[in-house]
XYZ file of C-alpha atoms in Angstrom:
482
model
C 93.868 -127.388 36.479
C 91.478 -129.207 34.175
C 89.530 -127.253 31.596
C 85.877 -127.781 30.733
C 85.445 -130.256 27.885
C 83.783 -129.297 24.668
C 80.255 -130.700 24.532
C 79.563 -133.399 21.980
C 77.071 -131.106 20.276
C 76.409 -127.474 21.034
C 72.934 -126.055 20.568
C 72.618 -122.930 18.483
C 72.650 -119.698 20.450
C 69.149 -118.255 20.275
C 69.345 -115.314 18.301
C 42.625 -98.079 48.197
C 40.382 -96.729 49.329
C 40.104 -95.185 52.888
C 41.223 -97.065 55.938
C 38.852 -99.826 56.942
C 36.701 -99.258 59.971
C 37.340 -101.373 63.010
C 35.917 -101.769 66.507
C 37.331 -100.400 69.708
C 40.322 -102.604 70.496
C 40.220 -105.049 73.355
C 43.133 -105.728 75.649
C 45.102 -108.920 75.248
C 46.625 -111.125 77.911
C 50.088 -109.858 78.889
C 52.775 -110.604 76.324
C 55.786 -112.519 77.691
C 58.773 -110.269 78.312
C 61.385 -110.644 75.559
C 64.592 -112.337 76.612
C 66.909 -109.990 74.715
C 68.183 -106.728 76.155
C 66.566 -103.734 74.453
C 69.191 -102.186 72.184
C 68.268 -100.017 69.239
C 70.441 -100.812 66.237
C 68.914 -98.942 63.298
C 70.874 -99.292 60.101
C 71.657 -96.156 58.103
C 69.740 -95.396 54.938
C 71.124 -95.877 51.438
C 73.913 -93.586 50.279
C 71.638 -91.780 47.818
C 71.435 -87.973 47.528
C 68.862 -86.642 50.011
C 66.768 -85.016 47.264
C 66.521 -88.213 45.197
C 63.700 -90.720 45.530
C 64.739 -93.676 43.370
C 62.040 -95.998 42.033
C 62.624 -99.199 40.041
C 60.608 -100.395 37.039
C 61.026 -102.283 33.751
C 60.269 -101.608 30.105
C 57.015 -103.308 29.080
C 55.793 -104.190 25.583
C 54.919 -101.166 23.418
C 56.738 -98.751 25.726
C 59.583 -96.412 24.840
C 61.832 -94.336 27.057
C 60.269 -90.992 26.151
C 56.816 -92.187 27.126
C 58.075 -93.686 30.374
C 59.868 -90.443 31.244
C 56.703 -88.433 30.576
C 54.615 -90.778 32.707
C 56.922 -90.377 35.705
C 57.627 -86.686 35.119
C 61.396 -87.048 34.779
C 63.803 -86.561 31.893
C 64.928 -89.248 29.462
C 68.513 -88.235 30.177
C 68.131 -88.817 33.925
C 66.577 -92.261 33.421
C 69.361 -93.226 31.013
C 72.079 -92.012 33.382
C 70.750 -93.742 36.483
C 69.938 -96.933 34.543
C 73.318 -97.209 32.774
C 71.703 -96.943 29.321
C 74.227 -95.923 26.665
C 71.700 -95.133 23.918
C 68.227 -93.985 25.056
C 66.868 -94.704 21.575
C 67.377 -98.430 22.023
C 65.837 -100.182 25.029
C 64.517 -103.721 25.107
C 61.451 -105.233 26.739
C 62.375 -106.138 30.295
C 65.156 -103.523 30.493
C 65.609 -102.505 34.140
C 65.081 -98.799 34.771
C 65.820 -96.532 37.713
C 63.417 -93.578 37.904
C 65.029 -90.622 39.746
C 62.402 -88.365 41.330
C 63.689 -85.026 42.623
C 61.841 -84.157 45.812
C 62.180 -82.533 49.213
C 59.197 -84.527 50.524
C 60.344 -86.981 53.222
C 58.430 -89.666 55.067
C 58.205 -89.347 58.889
C 61.435 -89.974 60.783
C 60.023 -91.981 63.703
C 61.553 -95.461 63.973
C 58.927 -98.216 64.164
C 60.883 -101.437 64.593
C 64.427 -102.825 64.336
C 65.590 -104.698 61.264
C 65.784 -107.982 63.166
C 62.046 -107.753 63.900
C 61.125 -107.542 60.211
C 62.880 -110.770 59.190
C 61.845 -114.235 60.380
C 65.034 -114.782 62.335
C 66.396 -115.205 65.878
C 64.106 -112.481 67.261
C 61.247 -114.986 66.882
C 62.784 -117.864 68.805
C 60.261 -118.713 71.491
C 57.376 -116.841 69.855
C 54.360 -119.129 69.404
C 52.085 -117.679 66.734
C 49.321 -120.227 67.328
C 49.233 -119.664 71.090
C 49.223 -115.892 70.681
C 46.407 -115.889 68.120
C 44.338 -118.240 70.258
C 44.794 -116.101 73.383
C 43.867 -112.930 71.478
C 40.438 -114.416 70.737
C 39.695 -112.475 67.571
C 38.294 -113.604 64.236
C 41.751 -114.851 63.252
C 41.530 -117.480 66.008
C 38.381 -119.038 64.496
C 39.213 -118.539 60.818
C 39.951 -121.501 58.546
C 40.456 -121.993 54.814
C 41.314 -124.790 52.384
C 45.065 -125.376 52.327
C 46.699 -125.320 48.864
C 48.052 -128.842 49.294
C 44.846 -130.304 50.736
C 43.256 -130.209 54.171
C 42.609 -126.934 55.978
C 44.635 -124.154 57.595
C 43.568 -122.102 60.583
C 44.419 -118.408 60.828
C 47.669 -118.889 62.717
C 48.821 -121.474 60.176
C 48.243 -119.010 57.336
C 50.339 -116.407 59.151
C 53.110 -118.935 59.838
C 53.063 -120.172 56.244
C 53.566 -116.656 54.880
C 56.187 -115.840 57.518
C 58.240 -118.930 56.643
C 57.954 -118.594 52.854
C 58.682 -114.879 52.628
C 60.881 -114.831 55.759
C 58.909 -111.979 57.319
C 58.331 -111.699 61.059
C 54.865 -112.881 62.190
C 54.531 -110.163 64.845
C 54.794 -107.556 62.085
C 52.154 -109.375 60.028
C 49.838 -109.647 63.030
C 50.251 -105.955 63.901
C 49.447 -105.004 60.309
C 46.309 -107.172 60.370
C 45.217 -105.638 63.670
C 45.848 -102.054 62.532
C 43.949 -102.480 59.291
C 41.028 -104.753 60.215
C 41.092 -105.733 63.886
C 41.104 -109.459 63.031
C 43.520 -110.314 65.861
C 41.293 -109.100 68.713
C 37.856 -108.470 67.172
C 35.781 -111.678 66.962
C 33.417 -110.276 64.323
C 34.945 -107.731 61.897
C 32.424 -106.141 59.571
C 32.284 -104.860 55.997
C 35.454 -104.662 53.977
C 37.534 -105.382 57.067
C 36.317 -108.973 56.914
C 37.357 -109.427 53.275
C 40.562 -107.349 53.294
C 42.373 -108.076 56.564
C 45.405 -105.921 55.692
C 43.311 -103.223 54.022
C 44.654 -103.684 50.500
C 41.328 -103.243 48.740
C 42.951 -102.878 45.319
C 44.256 -106.432 45.585
C 42.712 -109.871 45.942
C 40.552 -110.500 49.001
C 41.100 -113.224 51.586
C 43.661 -113.721 54.319
C 46.272 -115.635 52.303
C 46.155 -113.281 49.310
C 46.320 -110.212 51.520
C 49.210 -111.516 53.610
C 51.230 -112.637 50.591
C 50.871 -109.180 49.059
C 51.827 -107.525 52.357
C 54.843 -109.772 52.920
C 56.154 -109.081 49.423
C 55.688 -105.323 49.879
C 57.362 -105.415 53.292
C 60.287 -107.212 51.712
C 60.378 -104.767 48.804
C 60.638 -101.861 51.205
C 63.191 -103.608 53.419
C 65.571 -104.956 50.757
C 65.015 -102.058 48.379
C 66.256 -99.728 51.113
C 68.912 -102.009 52.554
C 70.479 -103.520 49.421
C 69.390 -101.675 46.303
C 69.221 -97.952 47.043
C 65.489 -97.825 46.317
C 64.459 -94.738 48.273
C 61.062 -93.840 46.756
C 57.801 -94.558 48.578
C 54.669 -94.137 46.459
C 51.354 -93.344 48.136
C 47.880 -94.332 46.959
C 47.158 -90.847 45.594
C 50.300 -90.948 43.422
C 52.496 -88.802 45.657
C 56.117 -89.973 45.673
C 58.166 -89.242 48.782
C 61.703 -90.108 49.724
C 62.203 -92.401 52.662
C 63.665 -90.272 55.432
C 67.472 -90.721 55.425
C 67.540 -91.376 59.190
C 65.328 -94.470 58.909
C 66.317 -98.112 59.082
C 65.159 -100.754 56.614
C 62.578 -102.267 58.973
C 60.799 -98.945 59.406
C 60.869 -98.202 55.668
C 59.304 -101.621 55.032
C 56.307 -100.745 57.205
C 56.012 -97.258 55.713
C 55.963 -98.727 52.209
C 53.230 -101.294 52.852
C 51.074 -98.679 54.585
C 51.620 -96.099 51.815
C 50.157 -98.369 49.135
C 46.685 -97.871 50.650
C 47.143 -94.428 52.198
C 46.971 -90.893 50.824
C 49.955 -88.677 51.585
C 47.925 -86.412 53.906
C 46.938 -89.415 56.060
C 50.456 -90.815 56.494
C 50.925 -89.815 60.139
C 47.580 -91.292 61.208
C 48.272 -94.611 59.466
C 51.744 -94.917 60.956
C 50.344 -94.084 64.398
C 47.660 -96.766 63.980
C 50.261 -99.397 63.155
C 52.446 -98.392 66.085
C 49.465 -98.451 68.456
C 48.428 -101.906 67.278
C 51.938 -103.302 67.572
C 52.540 -101.909 71.057
C 49.113 -103.003 72.304
C 49.739 -106.545 71.099
C 53.455 -106.972 71.785
C 54.901 -104.001 73.657
C 58.020 -102.126 72.558
C 59.319 -103.463 69.232
C 62.891 -102.545 70.131
C 62.730 -104.813 73.179
C 62.985 -107.719 70.721
C 66.059 -106.384 68.902
C 68.772 -109.035 68.584
C 71.272 -106.827 66.787
C 72.435 -106.557 63.168
C 70.742 -108.956 60.767
C 74.058 -109.602 59.002
C 76.852 -108.953 61.517
C 80.142 -107.526 60.297
C 82.592 -110.264 59.398
C 79.934 -112.801 58.383
C 81.266 -115.158 55.716
C 79.620 -117.832 53.619
C 80.570 -121.469 54.296
C 82.266 -123.270 51.434
C 79.722 -124.418 48.850
C 80.085 -126.487 45.702
C 77.987 -126.133 42.561
C 74.394 -127.413 42.988
C 74.725 -130.214 40.435
C 76.939 -133.291 40.030
C 80.387 -133.220 38.414
C 80.783 -133.832 34.676
C 77.371 -132.402 33.830
C 76.574 -129.269 31.832
C 74.055 -126.899 33.400
C 73.134 -123.403 32.257
C 72.834 -120.222 34.321
C 69.483 -118.851 33.156
C 68.948 -116.073 35.735
C 71.314 -113.856 37.666
C 70.544 -112.538 41.164
C 66.782 -112.208 41.745
C 64.173 -112.485 44.483
C 64.445 -115.421 46.863
C 60.663 -115.618 47.254
C 58.592 -113.028 45.420
C 59.904 -110.070 43.480
C 60.148 -107.920 46.596
C 62.571 -110.053 48.569
C 66.351 -109.824 48.574
C 67.970 -110.709 45.258
C 69.385 -113.853 46.800
C 68.655 -116.456 44.113
C 70.293 -117.888 41.001
C 68.603 -120.152 38.430
C 70.161 -123.154 36.700
C 68.790 -125.650 34.184
C 70.429 -128.981 33.257
C 71.393 -129.539 29.635
C 69.257 -132.690 29.605
C 66.021 -130.878 30.590
C 63.432 -130.610 27.812
C 63.489 -126.927 26.723
C 60.371 -124.838 27.296
C 58.434 -127.485 29.217
C 57.664 -128.339 32.817
C 58.725 -131.961 32.371
C 60.622 -133.067 35.468
C 64.309 -133.224 34.589
C 66.240 -136.487 34.661
C 69.197 -134.719 36.283
C 69.440 -134.241 40.040
C 70.172 -131.086 42.000
C 72.579 -131.765 44.859
C 73.388 -130.306 48.254
C 76.065 -127.622 48.001
C 77.124 -128.102 51.638
C 76.407 -130.448 54.560
C 73.159 -129.773 56.392
C 69.771 -130.952 57.621
C 66.544 -130.782 55.603
C 64.335 -128.496 57.708
C 61.394 -127.823 55.375
C 59.782 -129.624 52.432
C 56.712 -127.898 51.045
C 55.269 -127.910 47.519
C 58.410 -127.566 45.440
C 60.505 -125.885 48.120
C 63.278 -127.479 50.158
C 65.142 -125.652 52.940
C 68.450 -127.103 54.107
C 69.734 -125.833 57.453
C 73.528 -125.725 57.537
C 73.965 -125.378 61.310
C 72.039 -128.619 61.849
C 69.555 -127.400 64.477
C 66.599 -127.768 62.112
C 65.447 -124.178 62.709
C 65.170 -122.047 59.552
C 65.363 -118.869 61.639
C 69.007 -119.308 62.640
C 72.285 -119.506 60.765
C 72.778 -120.276 57.097
C 69.833 -121.857 55.278
C 69.728 -122.873 51.611
C 66.523 -122.695 49.614
C 65.970 -125.081 46.685
C 62.840 -124.220 44.703
C 60.971 -125.819 41.769
C 62.171 -129.229 42.940
C 60.357 -132.572 42.578
C 61.256 -135.889 44.234
C 62.506 -133.979 47.262
C 64.266 -135.666 50.158
C 62.180 -135.727 53.377
C 62.422 -133.408 56.362
C 64.985 -134.592 58.889
C 67.374 -136.012 56.286
C 71.031 -135.211 56.943
C 72.809 -134.482 53.668
C 76.438 -134.138 52.666
C 77.742 -131.942 49.882
C 76.962 -133.668 46.605
C 74.003 -135.706 47.864
C 70.936 -135.618 45.557
C 68.099 -133.517 47.008
C 65.551 -133.349 44.159
C 65.022 -132.870 40.436
C 64.337 -129.563 38.645
C 60.689 -129.009 37.713
C 58.074 -126.238 37.762
C 56.685 -127.266 41.149
C 56.305 -124.481 43.693
C 55.958 -120.782 42.956
C 55.777 -119.498 39.390
C 57.852 -121.134 36.658
C 57.495 -121.347 32.880
C 59.897 -124.261 32.463
C 61.703 -126.754 34.667
C 64.738 -125.324 36.462
C 66.496 -125.050 39.820
C 66.203 -121.856 41.853
C 68.725 -121.713 44.704
C 69.089 -118.966 47.327
C 70.634 -118.262 50.734
C 69.255 -116.968 54.008
C 71.228 -116.015 57.099
C 69.322 -115.578 60.372
C 66.193 -115.126 58.266
C 67.729 -112.510 55.960
C 67.657 -113.119 52.212
C 71.368 -112.597 51.521
C 71.970 -110.716 48.262
C 73.785 -112.991 45.816
C 75.869 -110.093 44.502
C 76.116 -108.259 47.833
C 78.866 -107.802 50.435
C 78.751 -111.543 51.234
C 78.546 -112.836 47.650
C 77.084 -116.181 46.627
C 80.060 -118.399 45.746
C 79.454 -121.882 44.331
C 82.480 -123.985 43.513
C 84.580 -120.840 43.174
C 82.055 -119.143 40.878
C 81.005 -115.775 42.368
C 77.698 -114.110 41.505
C 77.558 -110.572 40.157
C 74.857 -108.272 38.798
C 73.312 -104.849 39.336
C 69.722 -105.381 38.201
C 67.346 -108.253 38.942
C 67.827 -111.385 36.799
C 70.878 -109.839 35.116
C 74.551 -110.484 35.807
C 76.254 -113.836 35.977
C 79.139 -115.769 37.520
C 82.873 -115.045 37.645
C 85.742 -117.330 38.577
C 89.477 -116.847 38.679
C 91.195 -118.162 35.534
C 87.838 -118.846 33.834
C 85.736 -117.050 31.241
C 82.877 -115.214 33.000
C 79.393 -116.613 32.502
C 76.471 -114.306 31.730
C 72.933 -115.273 32.709
C 70.514 -115.528 29.804
C 67.303 -117.297 28.870
C 69.272 -119.523 26.517
C 71.492 -122.592 26.359
C 74.812 -121.333 25.065
C 77.752 -123.397 26.318
C 80.207 -120.521 25.910
C 77.947 -117.814 27.321
C 76.106 -119.374 30.255
C 77.187 -123.017 30.387
C 78.766 -124.225 33.643
C 80.674 -127.489 34.092
C 83.011 -128.925 36.710
C 85.128 -132.044 37.097
C 84.451 -132.662 40.777
C 86.172 -131.932 44.093
C 89.896 -131.364 43.786
């Protein structure tokens, strides 16, 4: 077994407002009958005490633990215990915190949709967003806006763009739009409904802004419940409730996005409005259920490191959101040693395919490689490469080790050039440190809080993610396939 060489020179270690009015709904053309057999497969809630509503936050500049505890109405000792803080007198900016609210207030227990309906996965095979929006005949069918990369998008294209990027089911997005503004069936929505199609009046107006916020919140509810034990749901009036323990992640996701613009006393009416809109547009949500989003026994295909042999790269971020802070903590960040620190200069080094596959998507810094080769990002294992320039085109078949692009700041938000790599399976953002861990060249991801953690490998010194370039702490090197 060859050991990593010492580098020639090592750098120094850096020390809402009420619900929007809408018209009487109109009936849509019949929705095609789903092909799957209706089977309800709700997943159990997190194994968190039934009187605990856990909420996640981070320490911001000029904050201290006592002030944070007072703001949330909990004790310093409880925050320290749930957040694994040894000394409450010393917390750093960015420190991840778990806020434990004690409450007997539960959200409603009615299931709204299966988990497979929330993610942009196999449940959506055969669903044509454009055809559905056109047939519905509402304002969404005539809407258009400038596309970020040039040209124009129509309403259905905006919905599809958000669905693909966040991996959130378009039927859920359409039902949310219809419940909050009527855009799907009403040809002329009035007032705030026209500017805030998902009713989030405390956020930016416009269809794209509203849908991106909603998709991120849906993901936050879904993955917070499914992967992270985040059981708190905060309502617009400040009330914090615990997600009902009998709920599945898909239902909690909808409850969370609705709660952000709903007072606690109006919760039942808002949930009923969403359910009515969904069933009027699409029928029974559970008729589309295709089973568990990550079936028992699922394993990751063999994957190498995402850079060529005999190069030093640094692990700068542990498990974090695949797209947006709300999504599953599926991603890891790497930066090549040759990249100019602190800049967005495109790196000279190339990121490479970690496994054989087919390039299925290439869009403004993002590359999706489909490992089952069918070119559909909704099925099987899919790898996301983000902040990549000089990307290979859609339809390219790649082998492990083939160059796919160069780290940059392109796509999403980035302060310096790096590679962000994540996994999806059947549309699910697969947690890098979860039950099916991200393993690259034998290095396995670990971490409890977002961006923290690192990589472990048998017979090797563990690597810890940090915003630094320390060969011994977060440097990763390999000699090539054995």
